[in-house]
Coordinates of C-alpha atoms in Angstrom, one line a residue:
X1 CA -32.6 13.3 -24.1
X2 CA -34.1 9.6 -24.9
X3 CA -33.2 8.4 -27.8
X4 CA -35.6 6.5 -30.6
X5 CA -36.4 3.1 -28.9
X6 CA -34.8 4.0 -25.4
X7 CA -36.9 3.6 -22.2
X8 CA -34.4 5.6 -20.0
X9 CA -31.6 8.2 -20.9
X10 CA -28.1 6.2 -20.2
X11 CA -26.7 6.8 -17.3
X12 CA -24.5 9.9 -16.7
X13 CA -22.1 10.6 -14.4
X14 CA -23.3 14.5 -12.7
X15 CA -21.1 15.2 -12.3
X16 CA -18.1 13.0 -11.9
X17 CA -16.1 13.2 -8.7
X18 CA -12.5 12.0 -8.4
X19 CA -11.6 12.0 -4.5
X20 CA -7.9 11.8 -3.9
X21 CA -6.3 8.7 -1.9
X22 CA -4.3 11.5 -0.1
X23 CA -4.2 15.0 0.5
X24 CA -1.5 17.2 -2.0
X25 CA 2.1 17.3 -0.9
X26 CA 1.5 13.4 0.4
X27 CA 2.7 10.8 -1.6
X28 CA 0.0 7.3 -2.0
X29 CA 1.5 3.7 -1.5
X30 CA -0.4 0.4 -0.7
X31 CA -2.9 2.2 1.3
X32 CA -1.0 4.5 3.2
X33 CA 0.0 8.4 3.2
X34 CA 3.0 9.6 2.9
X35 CA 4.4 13.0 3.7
X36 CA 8.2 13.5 3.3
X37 CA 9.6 17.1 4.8
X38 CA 11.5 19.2 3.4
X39 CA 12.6 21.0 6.6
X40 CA 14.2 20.0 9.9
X41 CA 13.5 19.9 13.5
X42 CA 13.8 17.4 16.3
X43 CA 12.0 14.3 16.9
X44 CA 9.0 15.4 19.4
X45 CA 8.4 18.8 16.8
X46 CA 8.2 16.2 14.0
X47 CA 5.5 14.0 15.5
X48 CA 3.9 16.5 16.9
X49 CA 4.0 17.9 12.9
X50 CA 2.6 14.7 11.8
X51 CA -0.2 14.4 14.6
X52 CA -1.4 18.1 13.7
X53 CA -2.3 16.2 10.2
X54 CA -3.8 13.2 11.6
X55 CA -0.9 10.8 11.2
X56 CA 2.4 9.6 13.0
X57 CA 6.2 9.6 12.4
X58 CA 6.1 6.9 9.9
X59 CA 5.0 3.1 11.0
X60 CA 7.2 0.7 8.7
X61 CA 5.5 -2.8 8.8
X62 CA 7.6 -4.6 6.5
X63 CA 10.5 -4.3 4.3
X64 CA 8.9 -3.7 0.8
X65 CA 7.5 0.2 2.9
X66 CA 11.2 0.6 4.2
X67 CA 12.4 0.2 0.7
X68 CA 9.8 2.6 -0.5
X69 CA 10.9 5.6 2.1
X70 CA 14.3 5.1 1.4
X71 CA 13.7 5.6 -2.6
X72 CA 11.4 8.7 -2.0
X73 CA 13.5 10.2 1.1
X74 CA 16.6 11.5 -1.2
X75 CA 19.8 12.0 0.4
X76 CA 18.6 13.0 3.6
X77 CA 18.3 11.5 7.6
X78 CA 14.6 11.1 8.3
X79 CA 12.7 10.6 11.9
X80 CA 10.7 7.9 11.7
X81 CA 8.3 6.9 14.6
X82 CA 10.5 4.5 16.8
X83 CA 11.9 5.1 19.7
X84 CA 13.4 3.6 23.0
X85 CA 10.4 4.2 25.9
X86 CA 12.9 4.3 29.3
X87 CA 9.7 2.0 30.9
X88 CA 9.7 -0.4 28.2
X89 CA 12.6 -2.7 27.7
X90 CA 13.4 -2.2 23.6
X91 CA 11.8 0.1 20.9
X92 CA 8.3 1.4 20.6
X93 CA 6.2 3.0 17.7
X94 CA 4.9 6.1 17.5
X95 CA 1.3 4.4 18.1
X96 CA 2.3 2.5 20.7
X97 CA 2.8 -1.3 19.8
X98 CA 6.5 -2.8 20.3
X99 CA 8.9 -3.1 17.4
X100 CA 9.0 -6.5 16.3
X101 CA 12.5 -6.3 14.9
X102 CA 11.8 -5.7 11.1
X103 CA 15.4 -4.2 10.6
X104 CA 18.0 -3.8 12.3
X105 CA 18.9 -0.3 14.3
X106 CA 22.2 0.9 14.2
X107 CA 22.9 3.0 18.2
X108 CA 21.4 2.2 21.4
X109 CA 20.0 6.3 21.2
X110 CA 16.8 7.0 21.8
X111 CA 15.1 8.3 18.5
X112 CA 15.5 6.2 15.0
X113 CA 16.0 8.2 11.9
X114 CA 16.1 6.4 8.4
X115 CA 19.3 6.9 6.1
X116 CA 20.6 5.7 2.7
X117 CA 22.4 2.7 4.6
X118 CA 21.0 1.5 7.5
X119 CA 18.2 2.1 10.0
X120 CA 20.0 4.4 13.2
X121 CA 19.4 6.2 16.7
X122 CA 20.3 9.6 17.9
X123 CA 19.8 12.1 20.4
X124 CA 16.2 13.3 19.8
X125 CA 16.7 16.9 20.2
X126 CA 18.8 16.6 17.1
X127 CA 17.5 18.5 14.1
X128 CA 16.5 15.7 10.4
X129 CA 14.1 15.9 8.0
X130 CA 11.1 13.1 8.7
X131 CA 8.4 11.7 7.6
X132 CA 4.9 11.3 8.5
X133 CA 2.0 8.1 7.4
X134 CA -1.7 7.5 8.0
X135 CA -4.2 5.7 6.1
X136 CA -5.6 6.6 2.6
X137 CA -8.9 8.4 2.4
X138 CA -10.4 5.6 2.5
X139 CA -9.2 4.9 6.3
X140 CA -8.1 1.0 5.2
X141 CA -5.1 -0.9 3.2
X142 CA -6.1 -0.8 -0.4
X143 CA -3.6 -3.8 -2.1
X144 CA -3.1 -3.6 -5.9
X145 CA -1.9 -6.9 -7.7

């Protein structure tokens, strides 16, 4: 209705949509997706998890992200989305690009895992928890300060 004196009725939101950085059971931080599992399996099953929802073994780009999966991981070895490419000469991500030495990787195995005290390799047939990251909804790093 327009009120006494109004030209217009105010604007309303109809209705008012919310749309979620991340889809449920994912966990939202600096513009990325996060999906920590609660089950095991090996290394290729996990990616192969994480590429069914559109997303990798987790991509760590600097240390403030490694800090954050090794608060939300709990006790737990996770895959992350490294490993040693027998035609390249070091380690490779999931997507890819070379490792650029962010961390150091405990083992000269193939597959990296993430655990309460260091970054290490193992066999990749070996079963861990692991954890999976894409871009937010909005499909670009959103920064908060």
């Amino acid at each position: 209705p327009i009120l006494s004196g109004a030209t217009e009725p105010s604007p309303v939101c109809q209705p008012c949509h919310y749309s979620a950085p991340c889809e449920e059971d994912w966990i939202w931080y600096r513009g990325k997706c996060y999906y920590f599992a609660e089950t095991y399996d090996e290394w290729n099953n996990s990616q192969s998890f994480c590429v069914s929802h559109n997303a990798s073994l987790s991509l760590i780009d600097t240390q403030e992200e490694l800090d954050f999966l090794r608060r939300h991981k709990g006790l737990y070895d996770h895959w992350i989305g490294l490993y040693r490419d027998t035609n390249e000469p070091g380690w490779v991500w999931a997507n890819g690009s070379m490792f650029r030495n962010t961390f150091p990787i405990v083992g000269d195995s193939p597959c990296v895992y993430l655990n309460n005290g260091h970054v290490g390799s193992a066999a990749c047939h070996g079963d861990k928890k692991w954890i999976c990251n894409k871009m937010d909804a909005n499909g670009h790093m959103t920064h908060f300060y």
